[in-house]
XYZ file of C-alpha atoms in Angstrom:
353
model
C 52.946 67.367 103.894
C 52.497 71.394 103.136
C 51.601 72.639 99.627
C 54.785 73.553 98.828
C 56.316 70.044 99.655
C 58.366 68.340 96.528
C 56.321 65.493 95.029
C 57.867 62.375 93.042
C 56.912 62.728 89.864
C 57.678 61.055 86.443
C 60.184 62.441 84.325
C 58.297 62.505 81.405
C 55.271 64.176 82.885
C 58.042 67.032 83.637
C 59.224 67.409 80.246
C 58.737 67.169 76.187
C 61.546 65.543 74.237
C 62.242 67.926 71.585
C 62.674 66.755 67.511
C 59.423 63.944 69.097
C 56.456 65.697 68.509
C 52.902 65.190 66.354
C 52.015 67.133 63.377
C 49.071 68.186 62.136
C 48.019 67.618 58.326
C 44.875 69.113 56.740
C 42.804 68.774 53.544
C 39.741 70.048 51.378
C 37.933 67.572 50.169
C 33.877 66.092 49.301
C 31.642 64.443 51.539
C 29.235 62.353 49.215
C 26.152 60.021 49.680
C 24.047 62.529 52.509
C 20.258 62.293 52.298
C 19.709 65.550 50.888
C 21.645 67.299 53.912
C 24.237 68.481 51.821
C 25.536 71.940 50.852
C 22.666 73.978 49.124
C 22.504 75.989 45.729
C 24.272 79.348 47.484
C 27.507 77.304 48.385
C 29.046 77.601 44.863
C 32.345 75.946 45.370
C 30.531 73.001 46.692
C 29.678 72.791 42.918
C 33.366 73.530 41.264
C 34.511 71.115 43.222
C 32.325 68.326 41.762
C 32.762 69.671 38.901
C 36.503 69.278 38.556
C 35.970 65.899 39.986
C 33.686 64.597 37.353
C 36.447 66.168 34.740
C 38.907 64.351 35.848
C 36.886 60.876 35.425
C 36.120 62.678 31.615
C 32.378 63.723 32.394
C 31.947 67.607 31.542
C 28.955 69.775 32.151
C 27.820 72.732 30.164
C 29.633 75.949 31.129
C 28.370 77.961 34.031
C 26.466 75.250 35.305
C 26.083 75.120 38.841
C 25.160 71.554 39.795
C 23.151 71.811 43.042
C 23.503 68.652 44.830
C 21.987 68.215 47.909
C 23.772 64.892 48.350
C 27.467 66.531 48.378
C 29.189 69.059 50.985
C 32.176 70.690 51.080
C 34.451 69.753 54.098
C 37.623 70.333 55.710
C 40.120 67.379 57.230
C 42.386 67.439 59.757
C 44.679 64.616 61.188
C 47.561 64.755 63.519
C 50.205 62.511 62.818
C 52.139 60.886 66.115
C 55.696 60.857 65.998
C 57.682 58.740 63.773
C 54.899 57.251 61.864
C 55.671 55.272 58.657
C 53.966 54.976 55.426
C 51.199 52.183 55.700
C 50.137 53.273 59.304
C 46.856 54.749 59.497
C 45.664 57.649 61.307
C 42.069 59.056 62.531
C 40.710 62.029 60.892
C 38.145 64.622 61.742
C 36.310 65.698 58.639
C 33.996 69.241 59.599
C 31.632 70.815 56.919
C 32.439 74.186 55.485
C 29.470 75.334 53.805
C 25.825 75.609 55.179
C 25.154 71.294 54.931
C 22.492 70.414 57.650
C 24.116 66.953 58.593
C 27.199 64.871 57.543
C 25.495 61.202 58.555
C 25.596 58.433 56.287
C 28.298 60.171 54.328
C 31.409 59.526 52.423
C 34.509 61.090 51.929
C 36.107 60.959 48.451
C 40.137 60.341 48.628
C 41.692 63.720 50.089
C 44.927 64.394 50.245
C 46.172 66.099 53.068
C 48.853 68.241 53.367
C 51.483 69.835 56.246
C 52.882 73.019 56.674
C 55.259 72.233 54.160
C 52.577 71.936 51.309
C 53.769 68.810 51.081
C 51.343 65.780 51.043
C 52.152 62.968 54.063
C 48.697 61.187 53.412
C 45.419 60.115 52.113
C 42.234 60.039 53.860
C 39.072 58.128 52.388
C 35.925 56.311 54.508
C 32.946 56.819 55.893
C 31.792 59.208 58.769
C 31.025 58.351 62.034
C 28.675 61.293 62.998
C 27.754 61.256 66.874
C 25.466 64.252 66.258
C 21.358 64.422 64.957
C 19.620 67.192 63.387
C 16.062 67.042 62.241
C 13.429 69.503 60.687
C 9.554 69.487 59.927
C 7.831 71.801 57.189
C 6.660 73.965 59.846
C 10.386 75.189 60.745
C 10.391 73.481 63.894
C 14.198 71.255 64.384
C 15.584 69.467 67.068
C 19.155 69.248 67.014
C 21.440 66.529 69.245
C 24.898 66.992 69.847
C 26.612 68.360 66.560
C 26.299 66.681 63.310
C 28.452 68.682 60.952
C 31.305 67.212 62.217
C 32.299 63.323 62.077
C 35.210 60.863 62.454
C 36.567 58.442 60.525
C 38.278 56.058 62.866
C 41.924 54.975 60.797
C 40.511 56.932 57.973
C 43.549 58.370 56.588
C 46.819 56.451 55.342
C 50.691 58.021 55.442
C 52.332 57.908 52.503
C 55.052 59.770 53.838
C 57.300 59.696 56.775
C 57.853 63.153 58.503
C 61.761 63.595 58.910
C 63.398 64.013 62.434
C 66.224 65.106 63.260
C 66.361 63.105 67.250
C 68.435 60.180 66.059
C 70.553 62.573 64.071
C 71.611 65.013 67.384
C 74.370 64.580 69.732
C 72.337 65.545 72.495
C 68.830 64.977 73.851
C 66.700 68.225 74.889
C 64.502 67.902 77.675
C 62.004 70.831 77.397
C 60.099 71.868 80.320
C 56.605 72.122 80.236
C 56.205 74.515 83.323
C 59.847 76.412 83.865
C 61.127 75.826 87.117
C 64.881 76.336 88.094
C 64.083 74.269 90.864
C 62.734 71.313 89.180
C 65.353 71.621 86.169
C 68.311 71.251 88.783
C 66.563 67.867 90.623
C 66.656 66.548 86.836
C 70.005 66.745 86.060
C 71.025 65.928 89.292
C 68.956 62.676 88.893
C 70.219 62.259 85.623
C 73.946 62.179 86.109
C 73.686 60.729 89.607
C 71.963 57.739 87.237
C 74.721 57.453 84.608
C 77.696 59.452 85.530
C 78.368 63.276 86.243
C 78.337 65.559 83.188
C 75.638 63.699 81.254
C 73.157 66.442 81.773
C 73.071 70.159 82.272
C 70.904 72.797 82.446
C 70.879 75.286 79.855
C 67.762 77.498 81.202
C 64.651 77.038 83.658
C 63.213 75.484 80.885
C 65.780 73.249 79.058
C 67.947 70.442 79.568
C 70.985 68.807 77.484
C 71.306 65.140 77.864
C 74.130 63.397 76.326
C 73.039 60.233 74.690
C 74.315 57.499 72.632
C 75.122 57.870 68.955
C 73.655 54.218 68.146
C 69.505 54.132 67.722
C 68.951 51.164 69.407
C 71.240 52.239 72.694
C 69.660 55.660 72.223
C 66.113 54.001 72.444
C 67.639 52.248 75.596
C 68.642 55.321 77.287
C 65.266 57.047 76.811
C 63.498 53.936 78.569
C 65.768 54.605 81.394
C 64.915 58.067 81.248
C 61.153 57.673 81.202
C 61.655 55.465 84.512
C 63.032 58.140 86.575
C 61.472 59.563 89.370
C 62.168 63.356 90.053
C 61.286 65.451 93.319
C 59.578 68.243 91.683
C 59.925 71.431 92.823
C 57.510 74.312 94.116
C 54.969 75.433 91.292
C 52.738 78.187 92.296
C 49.073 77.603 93.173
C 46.708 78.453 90.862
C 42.644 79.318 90.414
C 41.013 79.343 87.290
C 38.097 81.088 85.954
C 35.843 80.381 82.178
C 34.261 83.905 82.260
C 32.247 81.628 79.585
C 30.853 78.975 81.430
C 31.197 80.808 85.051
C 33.056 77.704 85.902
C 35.902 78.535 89.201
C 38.719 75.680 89.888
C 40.383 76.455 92.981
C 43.936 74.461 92.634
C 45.573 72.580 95.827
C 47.739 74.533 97.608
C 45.983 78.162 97.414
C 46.127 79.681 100.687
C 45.056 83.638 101.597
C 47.052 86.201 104.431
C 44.731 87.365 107.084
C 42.456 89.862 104.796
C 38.385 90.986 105.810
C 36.016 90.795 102.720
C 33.003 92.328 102.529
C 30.759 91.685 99.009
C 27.947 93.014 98.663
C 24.935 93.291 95.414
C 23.742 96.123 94.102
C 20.284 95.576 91.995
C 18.766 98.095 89.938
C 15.535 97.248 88.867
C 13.301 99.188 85.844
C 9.754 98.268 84.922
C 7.793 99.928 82.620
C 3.567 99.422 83.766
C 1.975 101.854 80.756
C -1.058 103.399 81.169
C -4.283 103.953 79.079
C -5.066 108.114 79.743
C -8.943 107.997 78.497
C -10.580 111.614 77.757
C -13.549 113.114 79.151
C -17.243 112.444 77.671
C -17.757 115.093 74.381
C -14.314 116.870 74.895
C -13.364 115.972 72.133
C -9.336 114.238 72.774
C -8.449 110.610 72.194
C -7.233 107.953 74.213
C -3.549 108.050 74.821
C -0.649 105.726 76.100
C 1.030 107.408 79.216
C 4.018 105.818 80.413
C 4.481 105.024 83.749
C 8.384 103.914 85.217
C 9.204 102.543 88.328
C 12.596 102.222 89.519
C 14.142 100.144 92.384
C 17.482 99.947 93.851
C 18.328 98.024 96.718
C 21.473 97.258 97.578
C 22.285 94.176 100.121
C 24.128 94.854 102.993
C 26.297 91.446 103.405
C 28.550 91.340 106.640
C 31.810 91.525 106.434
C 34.042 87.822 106.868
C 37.496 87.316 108.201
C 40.107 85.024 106.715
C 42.519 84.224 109.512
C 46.238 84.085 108.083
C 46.988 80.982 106.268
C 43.393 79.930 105.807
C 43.586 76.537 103.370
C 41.055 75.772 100.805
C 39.038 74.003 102.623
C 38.575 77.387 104.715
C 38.280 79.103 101.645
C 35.443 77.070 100.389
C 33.564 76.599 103.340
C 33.451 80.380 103.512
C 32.232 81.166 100.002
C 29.880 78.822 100.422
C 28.044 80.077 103.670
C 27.631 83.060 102.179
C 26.172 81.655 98.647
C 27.893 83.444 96.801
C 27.662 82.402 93.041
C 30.877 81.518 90.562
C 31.334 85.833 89.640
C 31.071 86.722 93.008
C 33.794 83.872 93.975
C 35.575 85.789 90.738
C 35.329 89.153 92.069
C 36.557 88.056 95.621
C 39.617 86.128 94.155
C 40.343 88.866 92.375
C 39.951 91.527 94.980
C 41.826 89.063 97.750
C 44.974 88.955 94.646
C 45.289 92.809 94.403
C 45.799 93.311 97.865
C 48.283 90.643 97.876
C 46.684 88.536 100.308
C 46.043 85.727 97.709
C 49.181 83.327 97.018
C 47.945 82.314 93.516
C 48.111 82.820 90.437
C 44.460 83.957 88.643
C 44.273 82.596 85.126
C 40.815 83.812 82.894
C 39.617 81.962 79.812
């Protein structure tokens, strides 16, 4: 089958049902209980905050009083909340430190509210931390650190106390949205979809949306959506793709890239500058002092790699077996890529993180 060949695919893994979506809640709140890992004196609202929260269980300290607690931190928390959830369910949340607290292990976090975008407050999150992450310190200022330990997991940590309204059992249609735009692919849905339960149940609005008509009742609309999920569409051509983490140096060559008969030639240029000073001493009874001379030696060399020949068409496996006979390392694979795309002899589409 060639690259460009249609592949059955699910519908789901197509599209995103809009109005069923997650939605992500966050918090401030107090990590208590850490052995002496906690934020230090210089974090000050680390302080306020226990402060306000022995106030509120009627213990008050002096004014000004800054209580330094090494056994407290400061910490953000963030949850998503999957779609439809009721109040009762419990979520996971990820608690991270904000201020300058060595480790999180063996702590606890004190009831946080957390909030959405609304300001609005859909649950509470309480429990302890499950820290994968190990950081230890001697006197001498030597540490070994493993993994991360500022942040943690609490594993059903949070409860919802409110639902998040939809409005999906509410709309006279269903919206498909695509996650990849593709007038091709967005006809082979609708045709699927009103070959399946009658013409003029879906239609296509854009390359990246489609209206599907769907029962007014929830339990027949619930019905219809397990139908949809079950159908198979022939999706159509998406363009090849090679990505590169200028980070990491990490390439990913997707299936499908192919180049158009192009010759390459890469070569290295290396510039290399050493310094080798030199002690000058001065002659017996005249008098001068030793002095430092400096003495720089610069090399260039520049390799002189053949130049290759792609024959038209050449697959990945060409491609690869290429690049790798002539070592070439993950920015030189870059720079080739990138080269081959400018003179349009690369069918693929470079993406850069």
């Amino acid at each position: 089958m060639s690259p460009s060949a249609s592949a059955k695919v699910d519908l789901m893994d197509l599209v995103d049902v809009e109005g069923i979506r997650g939605n992500q809640l966050i918090g401030y709140g107090l990590v208590v209980g850490l052995d002496g890992t906690g934020d230090r004196g210089q974090v000050r609202f680390t302080g306020q905050s226990v402060a306000n929260l022995l106030q509120d269980f009627g213990v008050s300290l002096p004014p000004n009083v800054n209580p330094n607690l090494k056994n407290a931190a400061a910490v953000t928390v963030t949850a998503e909340v999957p779609p439809s959830y009721s109040p009762g369910q419990t979520i996971n949340v990820t608690v991270s430190s904000l201020g300058d607290a060595k480790s999180l292990r063996g702590g606890l976090l004190l009831m946080t509210p957390l909030r959405g975008v609304d300001g609005e407050v859909y649950a509470l999150a309480q429990g302890d931390l499950v820290v994968g992450g190990l950081n230890a310190s001697g006197a001498s200022g030597s540490s070994v650190s493993i993994n991360h330990a500022n942040t943690g997991l609490i594993p059903n940590g949070a409860t919802i106390e409110r639902m998040i309204p939809s409005d999906f059992a509410e709309r006279p249609d269903i919206m498909l949205n695509m996650r990849s735009p593709s007038f091709q692919t967005v006809t082979r849905i609708v045709e699927s979809i009103n070959e399946r339960f009658g013409e003029g149940t879906a239609h296509a609005l854009n390359a990246t949306k489609v209206s599907v008509r769907a029962p007014v009742s929830s339990t027949q609309r619930m019905s219809f959506m397990a139908m949809l999920e079950g159908l198979q569409i022939d999706e159509g051509r998406v363009r090849p793709k090679v990505v590169f983490n200028s980070r990491t140096g990490t390439v990913v060559v997707g299936k499908g890239v192919r180049v158009s008969a192009a010759a390459v030639a890469h070569g290295t240029l290396t510039v290399t500058v050493s310094e080798n000073p030199q002690v000058s001493q001065p002659g017996p009874f005249s008098g001068g002092q030793t002095a430092v001379v400096p003495n720089t030696a610069i090399d260039v060399r520049q390799e002189a790699n053949p130049m290759f020949e792609w024959p038209e068409g050449a697959s990945l496996e060409a491609i690869i077996s290429t690049v790798n006979s002539l070592g070439a390392t993950p920015d030189d694979v870059m720079s080739i890529l990138q080269s081959l795309e400018r003179a349009g002899a690369l069918n693929a589409e470079l993406i850069v993180m």
